[in-house]
Coordinates of C-alpha atoms and ligand atoms in Angstrom, one line a residue:
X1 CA -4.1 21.4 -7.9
X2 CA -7.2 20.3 -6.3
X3 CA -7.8 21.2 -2.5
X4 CA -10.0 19.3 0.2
X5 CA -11.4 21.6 3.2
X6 CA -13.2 20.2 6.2
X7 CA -15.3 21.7 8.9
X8 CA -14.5 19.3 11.9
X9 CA -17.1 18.0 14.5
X10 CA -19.5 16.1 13.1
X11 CA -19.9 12.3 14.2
X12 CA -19.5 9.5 11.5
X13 CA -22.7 7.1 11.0
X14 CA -23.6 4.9 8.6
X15 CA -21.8 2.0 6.3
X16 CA -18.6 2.5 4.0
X17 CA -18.2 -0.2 1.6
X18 CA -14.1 -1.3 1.4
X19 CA -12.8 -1.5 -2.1
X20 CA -9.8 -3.5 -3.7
X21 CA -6.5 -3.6 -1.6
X22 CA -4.0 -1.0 -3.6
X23 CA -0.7 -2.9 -2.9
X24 CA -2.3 -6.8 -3.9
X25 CA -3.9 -5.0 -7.0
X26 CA -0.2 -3.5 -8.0
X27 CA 1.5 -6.8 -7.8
X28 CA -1.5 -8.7 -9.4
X29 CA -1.4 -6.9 -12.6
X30 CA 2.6 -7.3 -12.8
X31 CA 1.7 -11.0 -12.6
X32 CA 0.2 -10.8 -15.9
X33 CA 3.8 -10.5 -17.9
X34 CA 4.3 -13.8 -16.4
X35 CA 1.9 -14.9 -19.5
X36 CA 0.7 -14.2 -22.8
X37 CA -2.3 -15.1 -22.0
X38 CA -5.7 -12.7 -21.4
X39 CA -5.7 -11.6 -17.7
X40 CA -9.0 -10.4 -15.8
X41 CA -8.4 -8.5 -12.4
X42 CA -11.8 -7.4 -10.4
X43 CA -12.9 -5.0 -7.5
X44 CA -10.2 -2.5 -8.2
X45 CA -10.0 0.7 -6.7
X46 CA -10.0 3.5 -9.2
X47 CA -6.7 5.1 -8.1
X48 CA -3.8 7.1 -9.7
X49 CA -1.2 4.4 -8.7
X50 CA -3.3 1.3 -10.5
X51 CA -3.7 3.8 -13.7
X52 CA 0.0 3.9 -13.4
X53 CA 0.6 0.5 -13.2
X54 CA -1.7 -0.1 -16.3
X55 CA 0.0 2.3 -18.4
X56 CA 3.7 0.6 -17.2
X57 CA 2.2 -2.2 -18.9
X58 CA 1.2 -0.7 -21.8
X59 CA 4.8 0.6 -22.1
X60 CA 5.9 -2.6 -22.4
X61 CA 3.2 -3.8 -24.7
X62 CA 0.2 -5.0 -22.9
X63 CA -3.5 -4.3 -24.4
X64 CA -5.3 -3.0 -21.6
X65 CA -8.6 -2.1 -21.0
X66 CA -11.3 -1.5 -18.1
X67 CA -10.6 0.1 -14.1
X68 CA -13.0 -1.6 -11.7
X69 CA -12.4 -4.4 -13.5
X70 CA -9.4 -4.7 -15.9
X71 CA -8.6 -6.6 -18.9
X72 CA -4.7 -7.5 -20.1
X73 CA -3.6 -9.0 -22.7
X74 CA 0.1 -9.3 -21.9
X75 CA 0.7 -11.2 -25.6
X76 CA 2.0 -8.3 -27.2
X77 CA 4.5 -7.5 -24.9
X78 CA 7.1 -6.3 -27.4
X79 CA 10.6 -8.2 -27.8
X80 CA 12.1 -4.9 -27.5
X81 CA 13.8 -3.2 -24.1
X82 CA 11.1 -4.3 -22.0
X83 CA 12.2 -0.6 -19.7
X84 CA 10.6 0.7 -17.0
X85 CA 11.5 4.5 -17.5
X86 CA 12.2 6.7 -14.8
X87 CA 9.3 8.8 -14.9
X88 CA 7.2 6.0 -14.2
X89 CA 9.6 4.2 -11.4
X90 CA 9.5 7.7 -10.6
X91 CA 6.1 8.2 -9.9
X92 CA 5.5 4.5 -8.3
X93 CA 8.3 2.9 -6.7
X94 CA 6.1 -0.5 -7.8
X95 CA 7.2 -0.7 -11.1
X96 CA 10.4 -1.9 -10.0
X97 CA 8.2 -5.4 -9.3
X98 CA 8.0 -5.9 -13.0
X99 CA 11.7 -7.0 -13.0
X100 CA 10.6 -10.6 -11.7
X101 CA 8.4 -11.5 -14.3
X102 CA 10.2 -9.7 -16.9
X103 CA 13.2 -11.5 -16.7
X104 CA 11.1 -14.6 -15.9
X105 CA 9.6 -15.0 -19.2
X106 CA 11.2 -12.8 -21.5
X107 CA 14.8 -12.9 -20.2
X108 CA 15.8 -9.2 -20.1
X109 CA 14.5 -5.7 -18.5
X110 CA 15.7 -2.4 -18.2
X111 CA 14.1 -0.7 -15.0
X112 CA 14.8 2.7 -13.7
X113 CA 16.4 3.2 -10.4
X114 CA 13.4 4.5 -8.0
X115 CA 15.5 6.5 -6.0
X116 CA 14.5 7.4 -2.7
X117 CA 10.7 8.8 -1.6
X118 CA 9.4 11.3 1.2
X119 CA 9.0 8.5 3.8
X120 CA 12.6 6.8 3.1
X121 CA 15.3 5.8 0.8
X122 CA 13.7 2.6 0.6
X123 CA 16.4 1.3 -2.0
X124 CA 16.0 -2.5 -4.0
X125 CA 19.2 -3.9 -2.9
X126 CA 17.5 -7.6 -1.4
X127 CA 15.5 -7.7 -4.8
X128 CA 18.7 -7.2 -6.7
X129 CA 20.0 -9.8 -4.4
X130 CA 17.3 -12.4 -5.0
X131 CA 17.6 -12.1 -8.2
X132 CA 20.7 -12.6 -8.9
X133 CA 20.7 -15.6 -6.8
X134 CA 18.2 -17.1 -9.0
X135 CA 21.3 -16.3 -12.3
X136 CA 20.3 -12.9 -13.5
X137 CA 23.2 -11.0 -15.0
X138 CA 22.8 -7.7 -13.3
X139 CA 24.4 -4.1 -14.4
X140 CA 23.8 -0.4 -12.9
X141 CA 24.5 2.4 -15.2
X142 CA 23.3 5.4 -15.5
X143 CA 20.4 5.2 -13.1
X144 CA 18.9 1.9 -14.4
X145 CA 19.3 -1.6 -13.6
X146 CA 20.1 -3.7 -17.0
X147 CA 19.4 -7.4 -15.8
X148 CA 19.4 -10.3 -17.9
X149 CA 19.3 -14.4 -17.8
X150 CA 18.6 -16.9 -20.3
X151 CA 16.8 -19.1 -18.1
X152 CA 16.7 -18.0 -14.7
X153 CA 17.1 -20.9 -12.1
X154 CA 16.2 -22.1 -8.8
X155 CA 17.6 -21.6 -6.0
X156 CA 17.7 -21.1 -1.8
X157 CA 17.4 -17.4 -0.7
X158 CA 17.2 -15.6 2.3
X159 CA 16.3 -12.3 2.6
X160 CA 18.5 -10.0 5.2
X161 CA 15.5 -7.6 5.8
X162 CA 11.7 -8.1 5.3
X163 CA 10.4 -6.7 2.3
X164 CA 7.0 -7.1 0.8
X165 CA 8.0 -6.2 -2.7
X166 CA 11.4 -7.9 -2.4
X167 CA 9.6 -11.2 -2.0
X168 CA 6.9 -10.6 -4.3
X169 CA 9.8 -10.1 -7.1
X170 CA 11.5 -12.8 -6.2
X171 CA 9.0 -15.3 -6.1
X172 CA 7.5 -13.8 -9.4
X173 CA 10.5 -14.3 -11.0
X174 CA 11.0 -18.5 -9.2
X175 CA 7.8 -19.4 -11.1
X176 CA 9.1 -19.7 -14.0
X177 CA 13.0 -21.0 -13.0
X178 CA 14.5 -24.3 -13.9
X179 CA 14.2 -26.2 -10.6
X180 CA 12.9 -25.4 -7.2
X181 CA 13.5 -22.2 -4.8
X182 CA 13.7 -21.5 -1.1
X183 CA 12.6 -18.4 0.1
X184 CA 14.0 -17.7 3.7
X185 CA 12.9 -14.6 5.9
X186 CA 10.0 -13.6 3.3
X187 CA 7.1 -11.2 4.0
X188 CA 4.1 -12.6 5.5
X189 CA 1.7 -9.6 4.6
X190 CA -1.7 -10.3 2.7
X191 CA -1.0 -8.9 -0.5
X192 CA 2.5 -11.8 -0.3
X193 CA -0.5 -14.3 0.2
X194 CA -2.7 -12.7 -2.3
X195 CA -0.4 -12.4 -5.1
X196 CA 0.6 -16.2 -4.7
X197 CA -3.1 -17.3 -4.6
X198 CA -3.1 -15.6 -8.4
X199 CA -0.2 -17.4 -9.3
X200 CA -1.4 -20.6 -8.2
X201 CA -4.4 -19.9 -10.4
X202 CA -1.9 -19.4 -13.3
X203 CA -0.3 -23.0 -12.8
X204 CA 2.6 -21.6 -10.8
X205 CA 3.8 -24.4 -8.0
X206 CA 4.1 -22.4 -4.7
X207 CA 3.3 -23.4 -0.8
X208 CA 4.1 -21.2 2.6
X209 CA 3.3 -17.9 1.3
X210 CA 1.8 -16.1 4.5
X211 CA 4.7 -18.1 6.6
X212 CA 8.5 -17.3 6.9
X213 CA 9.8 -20.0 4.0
X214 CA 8.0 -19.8 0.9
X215 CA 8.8 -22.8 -1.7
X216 CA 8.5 -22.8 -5.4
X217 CA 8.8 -24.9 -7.9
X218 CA 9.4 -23.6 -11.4
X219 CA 7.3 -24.2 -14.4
X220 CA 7.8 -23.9 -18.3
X221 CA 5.0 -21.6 -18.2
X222 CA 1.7 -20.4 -16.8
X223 CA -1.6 -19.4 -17.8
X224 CA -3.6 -16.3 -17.4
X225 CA -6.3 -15.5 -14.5
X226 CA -9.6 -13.8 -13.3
X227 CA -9.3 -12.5 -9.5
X228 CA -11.0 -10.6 -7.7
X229 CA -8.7 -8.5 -5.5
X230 CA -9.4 -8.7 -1.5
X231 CA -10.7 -5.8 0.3
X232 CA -7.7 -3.1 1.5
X233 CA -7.3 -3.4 5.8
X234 CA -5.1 -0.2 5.5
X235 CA -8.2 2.0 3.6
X236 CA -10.6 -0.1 6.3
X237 CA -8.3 0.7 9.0
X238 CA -8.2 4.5 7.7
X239 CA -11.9 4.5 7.9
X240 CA -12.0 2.9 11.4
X241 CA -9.9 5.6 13.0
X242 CA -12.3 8.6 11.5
X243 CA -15.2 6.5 13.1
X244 CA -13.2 6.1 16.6
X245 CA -12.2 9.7 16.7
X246 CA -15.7 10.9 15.7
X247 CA -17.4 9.2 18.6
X248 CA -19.0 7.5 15.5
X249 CA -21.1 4.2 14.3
X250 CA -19.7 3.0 11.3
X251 CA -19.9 -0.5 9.1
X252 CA -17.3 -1.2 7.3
X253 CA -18.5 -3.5 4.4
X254 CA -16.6 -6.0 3.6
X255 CA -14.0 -5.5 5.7
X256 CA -10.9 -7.9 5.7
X257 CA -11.1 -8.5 9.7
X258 CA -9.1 -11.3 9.5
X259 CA -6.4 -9.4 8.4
X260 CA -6.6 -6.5 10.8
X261 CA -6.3 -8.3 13.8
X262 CA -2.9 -5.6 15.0
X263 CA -5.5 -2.5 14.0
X264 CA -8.4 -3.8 15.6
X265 CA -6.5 -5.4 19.2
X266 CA -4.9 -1.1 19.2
X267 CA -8.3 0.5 18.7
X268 CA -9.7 -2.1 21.5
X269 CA -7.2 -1.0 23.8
X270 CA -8.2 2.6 23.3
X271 CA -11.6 2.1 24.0
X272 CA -12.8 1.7 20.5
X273 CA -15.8 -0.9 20.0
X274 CA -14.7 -3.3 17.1
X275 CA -17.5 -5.8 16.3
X276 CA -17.6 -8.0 13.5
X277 CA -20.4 -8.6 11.9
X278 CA -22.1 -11.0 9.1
X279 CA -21.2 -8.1 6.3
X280 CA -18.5 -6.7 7.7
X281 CA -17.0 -4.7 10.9
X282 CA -19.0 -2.2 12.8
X283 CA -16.8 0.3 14.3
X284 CA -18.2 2.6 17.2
X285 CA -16.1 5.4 19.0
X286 CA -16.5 6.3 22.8
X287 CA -17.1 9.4 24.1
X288 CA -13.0 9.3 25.7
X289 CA -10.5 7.6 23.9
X290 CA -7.4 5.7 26.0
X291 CA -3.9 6.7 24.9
X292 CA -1.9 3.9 23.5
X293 CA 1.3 2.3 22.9
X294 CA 2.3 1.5 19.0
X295 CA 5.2 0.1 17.2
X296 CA 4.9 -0.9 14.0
X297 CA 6.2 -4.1 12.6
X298 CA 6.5 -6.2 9.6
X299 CA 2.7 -8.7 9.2
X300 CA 1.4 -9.6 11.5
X301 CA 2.3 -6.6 13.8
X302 CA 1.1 -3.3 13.6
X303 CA 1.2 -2.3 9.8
X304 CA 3.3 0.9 9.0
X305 CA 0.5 2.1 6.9
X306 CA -1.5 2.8 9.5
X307 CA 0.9 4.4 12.0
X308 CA 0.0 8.1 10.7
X309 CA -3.6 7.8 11.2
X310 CA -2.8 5.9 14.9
X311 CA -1.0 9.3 15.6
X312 CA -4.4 10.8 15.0
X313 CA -6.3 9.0 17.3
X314 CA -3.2 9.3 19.8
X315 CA -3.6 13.1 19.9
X316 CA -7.3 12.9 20.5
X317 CA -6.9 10.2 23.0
X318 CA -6.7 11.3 27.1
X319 CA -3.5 11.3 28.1
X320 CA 0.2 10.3 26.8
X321 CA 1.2 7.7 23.7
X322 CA 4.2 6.4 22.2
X323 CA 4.7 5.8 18.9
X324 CA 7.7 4.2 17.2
X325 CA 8.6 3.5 13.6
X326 CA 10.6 0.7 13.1
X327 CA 10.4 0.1 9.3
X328 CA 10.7 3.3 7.3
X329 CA 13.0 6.2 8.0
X330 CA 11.9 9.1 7.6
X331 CA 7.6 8.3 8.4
X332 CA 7.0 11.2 10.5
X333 CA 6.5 13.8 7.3
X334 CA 2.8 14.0 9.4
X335 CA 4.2 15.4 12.5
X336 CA 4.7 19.0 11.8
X337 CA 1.8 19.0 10.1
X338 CA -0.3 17.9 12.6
X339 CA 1.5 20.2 15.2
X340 CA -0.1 23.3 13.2
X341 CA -3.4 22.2 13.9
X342 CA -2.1 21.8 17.6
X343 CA -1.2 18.2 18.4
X344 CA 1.1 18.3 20.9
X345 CA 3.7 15.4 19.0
X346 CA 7.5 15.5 20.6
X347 CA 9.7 13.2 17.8
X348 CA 12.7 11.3 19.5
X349 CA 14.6 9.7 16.5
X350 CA 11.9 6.9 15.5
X351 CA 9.7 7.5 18.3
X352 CA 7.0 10.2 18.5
X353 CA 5.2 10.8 22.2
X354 CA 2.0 11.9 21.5
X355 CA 0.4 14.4 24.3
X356 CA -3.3 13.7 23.8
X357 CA -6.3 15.7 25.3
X358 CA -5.9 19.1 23.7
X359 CA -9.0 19.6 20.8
X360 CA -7.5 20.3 17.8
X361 CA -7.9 23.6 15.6
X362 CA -8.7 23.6 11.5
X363 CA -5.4 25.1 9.8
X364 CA -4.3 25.2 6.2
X365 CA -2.0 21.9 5.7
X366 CA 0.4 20.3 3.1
X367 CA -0.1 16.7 2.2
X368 CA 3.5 15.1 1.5
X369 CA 3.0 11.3 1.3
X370 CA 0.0 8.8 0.9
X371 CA -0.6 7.7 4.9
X372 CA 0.3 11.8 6.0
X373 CA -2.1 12.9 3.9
X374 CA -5.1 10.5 5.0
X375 CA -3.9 11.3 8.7
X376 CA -4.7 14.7 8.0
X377 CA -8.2 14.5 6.4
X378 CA -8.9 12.4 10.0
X379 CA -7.5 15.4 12.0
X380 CA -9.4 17.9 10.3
X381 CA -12.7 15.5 10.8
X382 CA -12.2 16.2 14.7
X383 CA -10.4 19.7 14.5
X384 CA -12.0 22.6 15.6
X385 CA -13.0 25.1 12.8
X386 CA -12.0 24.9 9.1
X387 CA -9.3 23.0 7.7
X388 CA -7.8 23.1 4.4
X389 CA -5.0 20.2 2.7
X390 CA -3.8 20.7 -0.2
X391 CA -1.6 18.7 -2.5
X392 CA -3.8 15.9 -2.4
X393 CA -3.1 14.1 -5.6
X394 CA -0.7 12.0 -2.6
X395 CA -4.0 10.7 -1.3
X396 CA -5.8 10.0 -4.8
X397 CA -2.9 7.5 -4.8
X398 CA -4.2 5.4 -1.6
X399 CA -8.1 6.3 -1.4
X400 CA -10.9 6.4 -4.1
X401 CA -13.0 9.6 -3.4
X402 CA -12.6 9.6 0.3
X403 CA -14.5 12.8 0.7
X404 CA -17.3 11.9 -1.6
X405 CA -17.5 8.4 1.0
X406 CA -16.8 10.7 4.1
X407 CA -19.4 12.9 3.2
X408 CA -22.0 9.9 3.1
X409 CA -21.0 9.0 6.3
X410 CA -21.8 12.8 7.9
X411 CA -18.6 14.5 7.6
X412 CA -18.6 17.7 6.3
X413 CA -15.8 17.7 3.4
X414 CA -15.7 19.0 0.2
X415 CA -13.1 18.6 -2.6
X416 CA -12.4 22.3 -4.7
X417 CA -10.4 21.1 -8.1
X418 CA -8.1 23.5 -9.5
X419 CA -6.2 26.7 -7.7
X420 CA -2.8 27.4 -6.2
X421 CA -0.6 24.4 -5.1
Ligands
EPZ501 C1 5.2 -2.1 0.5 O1 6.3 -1.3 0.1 C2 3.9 -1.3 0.4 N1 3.8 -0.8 -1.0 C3 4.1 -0.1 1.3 O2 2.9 0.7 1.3 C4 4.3 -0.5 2.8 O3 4.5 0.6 3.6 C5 5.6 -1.5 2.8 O4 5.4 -2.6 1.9 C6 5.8 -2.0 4.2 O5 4.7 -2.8 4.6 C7 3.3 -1.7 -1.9 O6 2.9 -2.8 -1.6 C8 3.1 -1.2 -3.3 P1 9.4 -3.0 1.8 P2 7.7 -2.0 -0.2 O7 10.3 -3.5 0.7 O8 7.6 -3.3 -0.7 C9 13.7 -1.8 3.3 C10 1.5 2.6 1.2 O9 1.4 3.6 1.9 N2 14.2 -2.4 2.0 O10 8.7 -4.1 2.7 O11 8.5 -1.0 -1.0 C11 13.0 -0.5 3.0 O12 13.8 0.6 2.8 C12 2.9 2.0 0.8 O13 0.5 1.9 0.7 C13 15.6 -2.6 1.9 O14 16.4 -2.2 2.7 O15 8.3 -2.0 1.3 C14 12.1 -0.4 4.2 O16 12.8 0.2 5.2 C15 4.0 2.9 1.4 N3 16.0 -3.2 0.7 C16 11.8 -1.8 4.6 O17 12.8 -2.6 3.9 C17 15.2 -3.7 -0.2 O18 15.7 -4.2 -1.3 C18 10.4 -2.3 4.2 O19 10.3 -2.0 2.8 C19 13.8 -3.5 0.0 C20 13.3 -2.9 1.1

């Protein structure tokens, strides 16, 4: 397994261009078994979890072809069990988002149960729900979910918790229903807004995505697309925190500003300089950083994706934080990590206070989830001394070549491939 060791201290300058968003990119190429016709998908990120979402589709019969920019030809998906097995669900809880358009156009899917994760048990109970509202036939047996309808049709749903992929399965799957939906107490996050822009493109009829009610009416069929995917706020807001805990000068090209409003109003209260500028957002850290207050929140608060690398800031900022978790369980897998490189983090049930000041000291660490692991490559930017993380095949999921990009900006990271877990 491949390790990544950093010496800490040196200030980030230069410009970082921002690839693809992961979690639009995910649900845009499930979009494609809406159709049989050719799909294009542009400015992906070359990550493990879009490779995994390409050979899902594969699985089930689509021609693919390409990374940056990704062909699919979704008319061979086979009449057979259309299954998501559960060492793919297993891997990337995202599969379960093929279920939608799966049942949508071909009228049956088998999909494995995901099962929990490191950050929670994050189960698919209000995508079950929707979908069953909109007629699907649904059994659980022996860790999959056999669903089936003939025609699915519309119908008025409202979620009982906010989920992103909940409503992107559900609205999916209301493209191609016999009459109209309405979709109550939806996600409002970018990549909601993203993936019904692509489904507009395909001829689906959809208005409020972004707001609290989405409405859909259903179609016989739709057509394929060519998109190019919008720029990822959680890998720019990643990149902003290692400029603002480096005391650094950092563009971020292409930046999604608009959709980093929580991220950019937290690193302004902490002293961070956030400007936004014709090409994208210049970042530039001060020489003290102000503690803050962070809760995170379904769009348009504070994202949770970007509550482990807040923690990182927190710990170098002067003086006490308070950070709470309010949509995952069990997102604190960063904590004790953190602690061995001497952050001084106290976890109350969701809440973490964050004792700021200390410097913090290079120590072998274990990456355990996407967001930890990023939060620990920023701690060993600033850490004292020489620190080592392995298990970072979590972060290959989340970040194309993040030391290669960190290096260019100054840092002094390397990646060693191979050796001991
Ligand atoms: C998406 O996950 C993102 N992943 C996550 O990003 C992100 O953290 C999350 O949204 C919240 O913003 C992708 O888009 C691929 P949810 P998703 O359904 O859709 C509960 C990253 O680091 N819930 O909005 O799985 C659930 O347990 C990843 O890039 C139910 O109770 O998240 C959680 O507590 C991590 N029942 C809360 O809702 C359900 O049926 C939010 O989950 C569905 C969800």
């Amino acid at each position: 397994m491949d390790k990544i060791v950093i010496h800490g201290g040196q200030r980030l300058r230069g410009e970082v261009t921002i690839h693809g968003a992961k979690n639009a990119a995910l649900l845009i190429q499930c979009a494609a078994l809406l159709t049989e016709r050719p799909c294009v998908i542009r400015h992906l990120p070359r990550l493990s979890d879009i490779a995994t979402m390409s050979a899902l589709l594969a699985h089930l019969g689509c021609a693919t072809s390409g990374d940056r920019t990704l062909k699919i030809d979704p008319g061979g998906v086979r009449e057979g069990p259309l299954e998501a097995p559960y060492e793919m669900v297993k891997t990337m809880r995202a599969s379960v988002t093929v279920m939608g358009p799966l049942l949508a156009r071909h009228g049956r899917c088998r999909v494995s149960l995901p099962g929990g994760c490191a950050i929670g048990a994050r189960p698919i109970d209000q995508h079950l729900k929707g979908l069953e509202a909109l007629g699907a036939k649904i059994t659980i047996k022996h860790g999959y979910v056999d669903l089936k309808a003939r025609r699915l049709r519309g119908a008025a749903f409202m979620f009982d918790t906010v989920t992103v992929g909940g409503t992107q399965n559900i609205m999916m799957a209301a493209t191609l229903a016999k009459g109209t939906s309405r979709l109550e107490n939806v996600a409002r996050e970018p990549e909601v807004e993203e993936l019904a822009r692509v489904l507009v493109k395909m001829g689906a009829k959809i208005s409020g995505a972004g707001g609290s009610v989405i409405e859909i009416e259903g179609v016989d069929e739709l057509s394929g697309f060519d998109h190019a995917v919008v720029p990822d706020r959680i890998e720019a807001g990643t990149f902003a925190v290692a400029a603002a805990i480096t005391r650094g000068d950092v563009l971020l090209l292409d930046a999604p500003v608009d959709h980093m409003h929580a991220t950019i109003a937290k690193l302004e209260e902490a002293g961070v300089e956030c400007r936004v500028e014709a090409d994208g957002l210049r970042v530039v850290g001060p020489e003290r950083l102000d503690p803050i207050d962070v809760t995170t929140r379904p769009y348009p608060g504070f994202a949770t994706d970007m509550q482990a690398q807040m923690m990182v800031l927190a710990a170098c900022a002067s003086g006490q934080s308070l950070i709470t978790e309010t949509i995952f369980e069990n997102r604190f897998m960063h904590v004790p990590e953190l602690c061995r490189m001497g952050a001084d983090v106290t976890v109350h049930g969701n809440s973490a206070v964050v004792r700021g000041g200390g410097r913090l000291s290079g120590a072998e660490v274990m990456a355990t989830d996407l967001r930890a692991s990023a939060s620990l490559v920023l701690a060993g930017l600033v850490a004292n001394g020489k620190t080592e993380i392995r298990r970072v095949y979590h972060l290959d999921r989340g970040y194309e070549q993040i030391e290669k990009r960190l290096r260019a900006l100054g840092a002094n990271i390397r990646r060693f491939h191979g050796g001991k877990a």
